[in-house]
């Protein structure tokens, strides 16, 4: 019997339909000040026959992107929509004409990792070669987008927007390159600068960080390996003990030779919470898997913790401190303060997700999910957990400020939470300053939402 693929079952199981639903039922009271859309991207393979998904047995990271969105206005939840991103293959599977657009090196893919808005464009993003796809406000695909033709290669899943300058930073990587590429787009959505930074071995660089002065790069020992695929691994990236782990500081406007590298202990970092300059030092808060990490199995050998790295560019010292020992992922700050000092952070408590935690019929063991969101007060050194109960799988949470001028943490924490009683997802809104209280509102959505990746709160402008 074929081995059960955990990423096609349980809370990961893809949905099969695109839905449009209006005037959604709400328990509690939706804050009238929240007017905008909450959008979240994630993999949603088009079934077992999806040839792209079958490649490498189907890894969570390889499913076609589907964006789920809820529109809030005047204290109402106006609509819910879910839409596949139309790559050429997705469009063909749906018997539709591909909307078209540029393609980088034949690496067309339905971007599945993040959804952002920049220069008035809604962009679904993914890393490792393909271009982003632009969507309409109703989540229909406009087409692939290459920043006005000025993007030299593919783009990145994670970006950092400096709201004071309007500059959108990204680090693109692609397996045939012997460099990673720093890409800066201006407030108008044009690529205004790129810098190719030489790195050996083709490392995976999923995320990075930004401060006033620096782009912070994580050159860690998960590197490209076609042999890994030949050997039956799901992804062509594998732990490479010969690759020196290091963190790099690239001056924001610096040329490729101005990056300085500092050695760190072997570890893996998918995500940073935020970073900022602290005098001469650079402070980065991140979620770190200590020791070797296997991206095909999504398993680490060491603990997963929220850490603070303090980098001293003069001495080259990188001081590491654990901020929270609970296993967690998807760390987020208030998007308005990316690259500036932060006090608060939000994350999802998780446990190890792997075949070890999944039985052959697709049920997840009790330990597979912690079903909680965490709020960190990094000044007080405290954290609170909002528990959702058994089977209420909780993914990434994003912060929505109560108004454009509200202070940090003055607002709401939004996340899609599976509601096991209904067998469908709720959009849950927690008051950030009363984090453990009952949710302010639960918007009851008409369908499940598979566990996915990243999203954005996009207030009306
Ligand atoms: Fe990510």
Short mmCIF file of C-alpha atoms and ligand atoms in Angstrom, two decimals:
data_model
loop_
_atom_site.label_atom_id
_atom_site.label_comp_id
_atom_site.label_asym_id
_atom_site.label_seq_id
_atom_site.Cartn_x
_atom_site.Cartn_y
_atom_site.Cartn_z
CA UNK A 1 0.00 0.00 0.00
CA UNK A 2 1.24 3.45 -0.83
CA UNK A 3 2.41 5.39 2.16
CA UNK A 4 -0.06 8.04 3.28
CA UNK A 5 1.10 11.52 2.38
CA UNK A 6 0.54 13.62 5.53
CA UNK A 7 0.24 16.77 3.46
CA UNK A 8 -2.89 15.46 1.72
CA UNK A 9 -4.71 14.57 4.93
CA UNK A 10 -5.95 15.91 8.24
CA UNK A 11 -5.59 19.68 8.63
CA UNK A 12 -3.44 19.85 5.48
CA UNK A 13 -6.00 18.19 3.21
CA UNK A 14 -6.65 20.41 0.20
CA UNK A 15 -10.11 21.77 -0.57
CA UNK A 16 -11.61 20.96 -3.94
CA UNK A 17 -13.81 23.96 -4.64
CA UNK A 18 -13.56 27.68 -5.06
CA UNK A 19 -16.26 29.40 -3.03
CA UNK A 20 -17.73 32.89 -2.94
CA UNK A 21 -19.94 33.56 0.08
CA UNK A 22 -21.48 36.86 1.18
CA UNK A 23 -22.63 38.28 4.53
CA UNK A 24 -20.97 35.72 6.73
CA UNK A 25 -22.33 34.85 10.16
CA UNK A 26 -20.37 36.32 13.06
CA UNK A 27 -20.22 35.39 16.73
CA UNK A 28 -19.23 38.42 18.81
CA UNK A 29 -18.81 41.89 17.38
CA UNK A 30 -16.60 42.82 14.46
CA UNK A 31 -14.73 46.05 15.21
CA UNK A 32 -16.19 48.76 12.97
CA UNK A 33 -12.76 50.35 12.66
CA UNK A 34 -11.44 47.36 10.72
CA UNK A 35 -12.15 47.99 7.08
CA UNK A 36 -10.14 45.93 4.65
CA UNK A 37 -9.19 42.39 3.70
CA UNK A 38 -7.44 39.61 5.52
CA UNK A 39 -5.75 37.38 2.94
CA UNK A 40 -3.71 34.23 3.40
CA UNK A 41 -1.86 32.06 0.89
CA UNK A 42 -1.01 28.38 1.13
CA UNK A 43 -0.54 25.19 -0.86
CA UNK A 44 -3.64 23.47 -2.18
CA UNK A 45 -2.65 20.65 -4.54
CA UNK A 46 -5.18 19.95 -7.27
CA UNK A 47 -5.62 16.32 -6.26
CA UNK A 48 -3.55 13.18 -6.31
CA UNK A 49 -3.23 13.33 -10.07
CA UNK A 50 -1.58 16.76 -9.93
CA UNK A 51 1.65 15.97 -11.78
CA UNK A 52 3.54 18.80 -10.16
CA UNK A 53 2.51 17.66 -6.74
CA UNK A 54 3.47 14.07 -7.39
CA UNK A 55 7.00 15.12 -8.15
CA UNK A 56 9.10 14.11 -5.17
CA UNK A 57 6.01 12.40 -3.66
CA UNK A 58 4.40 15.73 -2.91
CA UNK A 59 5.86 18.01 -0.29
CA UNK A 60 3.84 20.61 1.57
CA UNK A 61 5.88 23.32 -0.16
CA UNK A 62 4.95 22.13 -3.67
CA UNK A 63 1.16 22.41 -3.80
CA UNK A 64 -0.39 25.01 -6.12
CA UNK A 65 -1.11 28.27 -4.28
CA UNK A 66 -4.62 29.07 -3.09
CA UNK A 67 -5.46 32.43 -1.52
CA UNK A 68 -8.23 32.67 1.06
CA UNK A 69 -9.69 36.09 1.83
CA UNK A 70 -12.27 37.70 4.08
CA UNK A 71 -13.53 41.22 3.43
CA UNK A 72 -14.50 43.29 6.53
CA UNK A 73 -16.40 46.59 6.42
CA UNK A 74 -18.70 48.55 8.78
CA UNK A 75 -18.77 45.78 11.35
CA UNK A 76 -19.75 43.16 8.77
CA UNK A 77 -17.95 40.30 7.09
CA UNK A 78 -18.93 41.08 3.51
CA UNK A 79 -17.43 38.04 1.80
CA UNK A 80 -15.18 35.02 1.82
CA UNK A 81 -13.40 33.88 -1.31
CA UNK A 82 -10.82 31.20 -2.03
CA UNK A 83 -9.05 31.08 -5.39
CA UNK A 84 -6.25 29.08 -6.88
CA UNK A 85 -3.47 31.21 -8.32
CA UNK A 86 -3.61 30.58 -12.08
CA UNK A 87 -0.26 29.34 -13.24
CA UNK A 88 -0.27 27.78 -16.70
CA UNK A 89 -0.75 24.32 -15.19
CA UNK A 90 -3.52 25.35 -12.79
CA UNK A 91 -5.37 27.13 -15.59
CA UNK A 92 -5.09 24.02 -17.79
CA UNK A 93 -6.39 21.79 -15.00
CA UNK A 94 -9.40 24.10 -14.63
CA UNK A 95 -9.98 24.21 -18.41
CA UNK A 96 -9.29 27.91 -18.49
CA UNK A 97 -7.11 30.13 -20.62
CA UNK A 98 -3.89 30.99 -18.80
CA UNK A 99 -3.92 34.71 -18.00
CA UNK A 100 -0.30 34.92 -19.16
CA UNK A 101 2.58 37.15 -18.25
CA UNK A 102 6.35 36.81 -18.10
CA UNK A 103 8.00 33.56 -17.00
CA UNK A 104 11.49 33.30 -15.54
CA UNK A 105 13.51 30.42 -16.98
CA UNK A 106 10.44 28.24 -17.55
CA UNK A 107 9.90 28.21 -13.76
CA UNK A 108 6.15 28.86 -13.83
CA UNK A 109 4.41 28.02 -10.56
CA UNK A 110 1.19 29.03 -8.79
CA UNK A 111 2.80 31.16 -6.06
CA UNK A 112 1.80 29.54 -2.76
CA UNK A 113 3.70 31.18 0.09
CA UNK A 114 2.68 34.76 0.82
CA UNK A 115 0.28 37.46 -0.30
CA UNK A 116 1.27 41.12 -0.07
CA UNK A 117 0.18 44.44 -1.48
CA UNK A 118 2.74 46.80 -2.98
CA UNK A 119 2.24 49.88 -5.16
CA UNK A 120 -1.44 49.05 -5.38
CA UNK A 121 -0.82 45.52 -6.64
CA UNK A 122 -1.83 42.37 -4.84
CA UNK A 123 1.01 39.87 -5.27
CA UNK A 124 1.10 36.16 -4.45
CA UNK A 125 4.75 35.29 -3.91
CA UNK A 126 7.00 32.24 -3.84
CA UNK A 127 10.75 31.64 -3.80
CA UNK A 128 13.34 29.57 -5.66
CA UNK A 129 12.85 30.77 -9.24
CA UNK A 130 9.25 31.61 -10.21
CA UNK A 131 7.75 35.09 -10.51
CA UNK A 132 4.94 36.43 -8.33
CA UNK A 133 1.40 36.43 -9.65
CA UNK A 134 -0.73 39.56 -9.48
CA UNK A 135 -4.33 39.12 -8.29
CA UNK A 136 -7.36 41.39 -8.33
CA UNK A 137 -9.05 42.52 -5.12
CA UNK A 138 -11.49 39.62 -5.70
CA UNK A 139 -8.54 37.20 -5.92
CA UNK A 140 -8.79 36.53 -9.65
CA UNK A 141 -5.39 36.08 -11.33
CA UNK A 142 -4.22 39.01 -13.47
CA UNK A 143 -0.99 37.29 -14.52
CA UNK A 144 2.64 36.79 -13.65
CA UNK A 145 4.40 39.99 -12.60
CA UNK A 146 8.05 41.00 -13.05
CA UNK A 147 8.09 44.54 -11.61
CA UNK A 148 7.93 46.30 -14.94
CA UNK A 149 10.40 43.96 -16.60
CA UNK A 150 13.23 45.03 -14.32
CA UNK A 151 13.41 41.89 -12.22
CA UNK A 152 16.43 39.93 -13.49
CA UNK A 153 15.31 36.52 -12.19
CA UNK A 154 12.66 35.05 -9.95
CA UNK A 155 11.43 36.70 -6.80
CA UNK A 156 11.09 35.75 -3.13
CA UNK A 157 8.35 34.54 -0.79
CA UNK A 158 9.25 36.95 2.00
CA UNK A 159 9.65 40.67 1.54
CA UNK A 160 10.25 43.54 3.98
CA UNK A 161 8.55 46.86 3.38
CA UNK A 162 10.05 49.94 5.02
CA UNK A 163 6.94 52.06 5.41
CA UNK A 164 8.90 55.29 5.78
CA UNK A 165 10.73 55.00 2.46
CA UNK A 166 8.18 52.84 0.64
CA UNK A 167 11.00 50.51 -0.42
CA UNK A 168 10.21 46.82 -0.66
CA UNK A 169 13.23 44.60 -0.07
CA UNK A 170 13.59 40.93 -1.05
CA UNK A 171 16.27 38.25 -1.28
CA UNK A 172 15.83 36.01 -4.32
CA UNK A 173 17.62 32.70 -4.75
CA UNK A 174 17.56 30.13 -7.53
CA UNK A 175 19.40 26.84 -7.73
CA UNK A 176 21.53 27.53 -10.86
CA UNK A 177 22.85 30.79 -9.35
CA UNK A 178 26.08 31.01 -7.39
CA UNK A 179 24.74 34.10 -5.67
CA UNK A 180 21.62 35.36 -3.95
CA UNK A 181 20.05 38.55 -5.20
CA UNK A 182 19.03 41.56 -3.13
CA UNK A 183 16.12 43.24 -4.92
CA UNK A 184 14.75 46.68 -3.99
CA UNK A 185 11.48 47.93 -5.47
CA UNK A 186 10.44 51.54 -4.93
CA UNK A 187 7.07 52.81 -3.74
CA UNK A 188 5.87 52.81 -7.35
CA UNK A 189 6.58 49.12 -7.79
CA UNK A 190 9.65 49.48 -10.01
CA UNK A 191 12.85 47.55 -9.31
CA UNK A 192 15.39 50.27 -8.62
CA UNK A 193 18.36 48.24 -7.41
CA UNK A 194 19.69 44.70 -7.42
CA UNK A 195 22.89 43.29 -5.97
CA UNK A 196 24.18 39.76 -6.51
CA UNK A 197 25.90 38.45 -3.39
CA UNK A 198 28.19 35.48 -3.94
CA UNK A 199 27.39 32.47 -1.78
CA UNK A 200 28.68 28.91 -2.17
CA UNK A 201 26.59 25.71 -2.41
CA UNK A 202 23.21 27.26 -3.35
CA UNK A 203 21.65 27.76 0.09
CA UNK A 204 17.90 28.00 0.66
CA UNK A 205 17.21 31.52 1.93
CA UNK A 206 13.55 31.56 2.87
CA UNK A 207 13.49 34.77 4.91
CA UNK A 208 15.80 37.60 5.93
CA UNK A 209 15.56 40.74 8.05
CA UNK A 210 15.83 44.50 7.56
CA UNK A 211 17.06 47.31 9.80
CA UNK A 212 17.59 51.01 9.15
CA UNK A 213 21.13 50.29 8.02
CA UNK A 214 21.28 46.67 6.99
CA UNK A 215 19.78 43.75 5.15
CA UNK A 216 20.41 40.72 7.38
CA UNK A 217 21.11 37.49 5.46
CA UNK A 218 20.98 33.92 6.77
CA UNK A 219 23.44 31.68 4.91
CA UNK A 220 22.69 28.39 6.67
CA UNK A 221 23.56 24.78 5.78
CA UNK A 222 20.41 23.78 3.86
CA UNK A 223 21.76 23.77 0.31
CA UNK A 224 20.77 22.63 -3.17
CA UNK A 225 21.33 18.97 -3.97
CA UNK A 226 19.97 17.15 -7.00
CA UNK A 227 21.40 14.00 -5.42
CA UNK A 228 18.88 14.44 -2.63
CA UNK A 229 16.06 14.04 -5.13
CA UNK A 230 17.73 11.05 -6.78
CA UNK A 231 17.99 9.56 -3.31
CA UNK A 232 14.25 9.90 -2.81
CA UNK A 233 14.11 13.07 -0.76
CA UNK A 234 11.09 15.28 -1.38
CA UNK A 235 12.91 18.56 -1.93
CA UNK A 236 16.20 19.22 -3.73
CA UNK A 237 17.57 20.91 -0.61
CA UNK A 238 19.36 19.03 2.12
CA UNK A 239 21.38 19.56 5.29
CA UNK A 240 24.99 20.17 4.28
CA UNK A 241 27.41 19.89 7.22
CA UNK A 242 30.26 21.19 5.04
CA UNK A 243 28.53 24.55 4.57
CA UNK A 244 29.71 27.13 7.11
CA UNK A 245 26.66 28.68 8.78
CA UNK A 246 26.84 32.46 8.93
CA UNK A 247 24.79 35.62 9.18
CA UNK A 248 25.52 38.53 6.85
CA UNK A 249 25.07 42.28 7.14
CA UNK A 250 24.61 43.99 3.78
CA UNK A 251 24.37 47.78 3.95
CA UNK A 252 20.95 48.65 2.47
CA UNK A 253 22.37 50.56 -0.45
CA UNK A 254 25.64 48.68 -0.51
CA UNK A 255 27.19 46.90 -3.43
CA UNK A 256 27.59 43.14 -3.42
CA UNK A 257 31.10 43.36 -1.98
CA UNK A 258 30.04 45.32 1.07
CA UNK A 259 28.40 42.39 2.87
CA UNK A 260 30.15 41.25 6.04
CA UNK A 261 29.68 37.68 7.28
CA UNK A 262 29.75 36.40 10.87
CA UNK A 263 29.95 32.71 11.73
CA UNK A 264 27.23 31.11 13.85
CA UNK A 265 26.51 27.64 15.24
CA UNK A 266 24.81 25.14 12.92
CA UNK A 267 21.07 25.81 12.93
CA UNK A 268 18.14 26.47 10.62
CA UNK A 269 15.96 29.57 10.43
CA UNK A 270 12.80 29.71 8.35
CA UNK A 271 11.53 33.00 9.80
CA UNK A 272 12.57 36.20 11.45
CA UNK A 273 10.22 38.14 13.69
CA UNK A 274 11.90 41.51 13.06
CA UNK A 275 15.25 43.28 13.33
CA UNK A 276 16.52 46.74 14.22
CA UNK A 277 19.67 48.74 14.85
CA UNK A 278 20.59 49.16 18.51
CA UNK A 279 23.47 51.61 18.58
CA UNK A 280 26.27 49.92 16.68
CA UNK A 281 24.69 46.50 17.10
CA UNK A 282 22.03 44.77 15.10
CA UNK A 283 19.28 42.91 16.95
CA UNK A 284 17.37 40.14 15.15
CA UNK A 285 14.57 38.14 16.72
CA UNK A 286 13.94 34.84 14.94
CA UNK A 287 12.65 31.32 15.27
CA UNK A 288 15.58 28.92 15.30
CA UNK A 289 15.90 25.17 14.93
CA UNK A 290 19.11 24.24 16.76
CA UNK A 291 21.39 21.76 15.00
CA UNK A 292 20.74 19.97 11.72
CA UNK A 293 17.40 20.43 9.96
CA UNK A 294 15.76 18.26 7.29
CA UNK A 295 13.51 20.39 5.05
CA UNK A 296 12.13 17.33 3.23
CA UNK A 297 10.80 15.86 6.48
CA UNK A 298 10.38 19.27 8.18
CA UNK A 299 12.26 17.85 11.16
CA UNK A 300 15.00 19.27 13.30
CA UNK A 301 17.31 17.45 15.65
CA UNK A 302 17.40 20.17 18.26
CA UNK A 303 14.89 22.40 20.01
CA UNK A 304 12.86 25.06 18.21
CA UNK A 305 12.86 28.34 20.11
CA UNK A 306 12.28 32.07 19.72
CA UNK A 307 15.74 33.62 19.97
CA UNK A 308 17.40 37.01 19.92
CA UNK A 309 20.67 37.42 18.05
CA UNK A 310 22.70 40.51 18.83
CA UNK A 311 25.34 41.10 16.18
CA UNK A 312 28.33 43.32 16.93
CA UNK A 313 29.83 44.27 13.56
CA UNK A 314 33.02 45.57 15.23
CA UNK A 315 33.97 42.44 17.16
CA UNK A 316 32.16 39.98 14.89
CA UNK A 317 30.44 38.46 17.91
CA UNK A 318 26.90 37.11 17.54
CA UNK A 319 25.34 36.81 20.99
CA UNK A 320 22.43 34.38 21.14
CA UNK A 321 19.74 34.41 23.76
CA UNK A 322 16.57 32.36 24.00
CA UNK A 323 13.42 34.46 24.41
CA UNK A 324 10.87 31.63 24.60
CA UNK A 325 11.48 27.89 24.80
CA UNK A 326 8.08 26.86 23.42
CA UNK A 327 8.10 25.39 19.93
CA UNK A 328 6.59 28.02 17.64
CA UNK A 329 6.61 29.29 14.09
CA UNK A 330 5.19 32.03 11.87
CA UNK A 331 6.47 34.94 14.00
CA UNK A 332 5.02 38.36 13.09
CA UNK A 333 5.26 41.93 14.29
CA UNK A 334 3.02 44.85 13.51
CA UNK A 335 3.86 45.33 9.81
CA UNK A 336 4.17 49.08 10.33
CA UNK A 337 7.34 48.68 12.40
CA UNK A 338 9.31 46.25 10.26
CA UNK A 339 13.00 47.31 10.51
CA UNK A 340 12.27 49.45 13.62
CA UNK A 341 12.47 48.46 17.32
CA UNK A 342 9.54 46.33 18.41
CA UNK A 343 8.15 45.40 21.79
CA UNK A 344 5.52 42.82 20.82
CA UNK A 345 5.46 39.76 18.62
CA UNK A 346 2.86 37.14 17.74
CA UNK A 347 3.44 33.51 16.74
CA UNK A 348 1.75 30.14 16.44
CA UNK A 349 2.67 27.42 18.92
CA UNK A 350 3.42 24.23 17.05
CA UNK A 351 4.94 20.89 17.64
CA UNK A 352 6.96 18.76 15.32
CA UNK A 353 4.94 18.04 12.21
CA UNK A 354 6.16 14.96 10.44
CA UNK A 355 5.22 11.44 9.53
CA UNK A 356 6.03 10.45 13.09
CA UNK A 357 3.05 12.43 14.29
CA UNK A 358 0.62 11.16 11.69
CA UNK A 359 -1.01 7.76 11.75
CA UNK A 360 -1.59 5.91 8.50
CA UNK A 361 -5.22 6.97 8.32
CA UNK A 362 -4.19 10.59 8.44
CA UNK A 363 -5.08 11.37 12.05
CA UNK A 364 -2.66 13.61 13.82
CA UNK A 365 -1.34 12.59 17.19
CA UNK A 366 -2.22 14.83 20.14
CA UNK A 367 1.22 16.39 20.06
CA UNK A 368 1.14 17.42 16.43
CA UNK A 369 -0.33 20.84 17.11
CA UNK A 370 -0.38 23.00 20.15
CA UNK A 371 -3.49 24.78 18.89
CA UNK A 372 -2.48 28.09 20.42
CA UNK A 373 -1.38 31.54 19.43
CA UNK A 374 1.33 33.28 21.45
CA UNK A 375 1.83 36.96 22.21
CA UNK A 376 5.28 38.03 23.35
CA UNK A 377 6.07 41.17 25.32
CA UNK A 378 9.81 41.28 24.70
CA UNK A 379 10.35 44.30 26.92
CA UNK A 380 8.67 42.73 29.95
CA UNK A 381 10.01 39.28 29.04
CA UNK A 382 6.56 37.73 29.28
CA UNK A 383 4.30 35.80 26.94
CA UNK A 384 0.63 34.88 26.86
CA UNK A 385 -1.02 31.95 25.11
CA UNK A 386 -4.51 31.89 23.64
CA UNK A 387 -5.52 28.22 23.55
CA UNK A 388 -8.10 27.06 21.04
CA UNK A 389 -8.55 23.47 22.13
CA UNK A 390 -8.15 20.07 20.55
CA UNK A 391 -8.26 19.90 16.74
CA UNK A 392 -8.54 23.68 16.40
CA UNK A 393 -5.42 23.96 14.30
CA UNK A 394 -3.97 27.47 14.45
CA UNK A 395 -1.67 28.86 11.79
CA UNK A 396 -0.05 32.25 11.33
CA UNK A 397 -1.62 35.27 13.00
CA UNK A 398 -1.29 38.82 11.69
CA UNK A 399 -1.73 42.09 13.53
CA UNK A 400 -4.34 44.63 12.38
CA UNK A 401 -3.96 48.06 14.02
CA UNK A 402 -7.12 49.70 15.36
CA UNK A 403 -6.30 52.71 13.17
CA UNK A 404 -3.44 53.95 11.01
CA UNK A 405 -2.11 55.98 13.95
CA UNK A 406 -2.74 53.41 16.71
CA UNK A 407 0.27 52.41 18.77
CA UNK A 408 2.03 49.07 18.61
CA UNK A 409 -0.26 46.30 19.96
CA UNK A 410 -3.32 48.60 19.85
CA UNK A 411 -5.46 46.48 17.59
CA UNK A 412 -6.41 42.91 16.76
CA UNK A 413 -4.71 39.62 16.02
CA UNK A 414 -6.32 37.78 13.09
CA UNK A 415 -5.97 34.12 12.16
CA UNK A 416 -7.87 31.33 10.43
CA UNK A 417 -8.62 28.74 13.10
CA UNK A 418 -10.22 25.39 12.34
CA UNK A 419 -13.51 25.00 14.17
CA UNK A 420 -13.88 21.24 14.79
CA UNK A 421 -17.54 21.56 15.80
CA UNK A 422 -18.47 22.92 12.37
CA UNK A 423 -15.78 21.16 10.39
CA UNK A 424 -14.92 24.53 8.86
CA UNK A 425 -12.65 27.48 9.52
CA UNK A 426 -13.36 30.63 11.50
CA UNK A 427 -11.60 33.93 11.04
CA UNK A 428 -10.83 34.68 14.69
CA UNK A 429 -10.11 38.19 15.94
CA UNK A 430 -8.39 38.55 19.33
CA UNK A 431 -7.99 41.92 21.04
CA UNK A 432 -4.21 42.19 21.13
CA UNK A 433 -4.28 43.94 24.50
CA UNK A 434 -6.64 41.35 26.01
CA UNK A 435 -5.05 38.37 24.36
CA UNK A 436 -6.31 35.51 26.50
CA UNK A 437 -9.92 36.77 26.64
CA UNK A 438 -12.66 35.29 24.47
CA UNK A 439 -12.22 36.34 20.86
CA UNK A 440 -13.76 39.70 19.99
CA UNK A 441 -15.31 38.07 16.95
CA UNK A 442 -15.41 34.80 15.06
CA UNK A 443 -16.41 34.96 11.42
CA UNK A 444 -17.81 31.59 10.44
CA UNK A 445 -16.55 30.59 7.02
CA UNK A 446 -18.39 28.11 4.82
CA UNK A 447 -15.50 25.65 4.37
CA UNK A 448 -12.29 24.25 5.77
CA UNK A 449 -9.08 26.13 5.17
CA UNK A 450 -6.03 23.85 4.99
CA UNK A 451 -3.07 24.79 7.15
CA UNK A 452 -1.04 27.16 5.05
CA UNK A 453 1.65 29.78 5.13
CA UNK A 454 1.53 33.56 5.22
CA UNK A 455 -0.92 36.38 4.89
CA UNK A 456 -1.57 40.08 5.29
CA UNK A 457 -4.13 42.41 6.75
CA UNK A 458 -4.72 44.98 4.02
CA UNK A 459 -6.64 47.98 5.36
CA UNK A 460 -8.57 50.13 2.92
CA UNK A 461 -6.40 53.01 1.82
FE1 LIG B 1 7.74 31.66 5.33
#
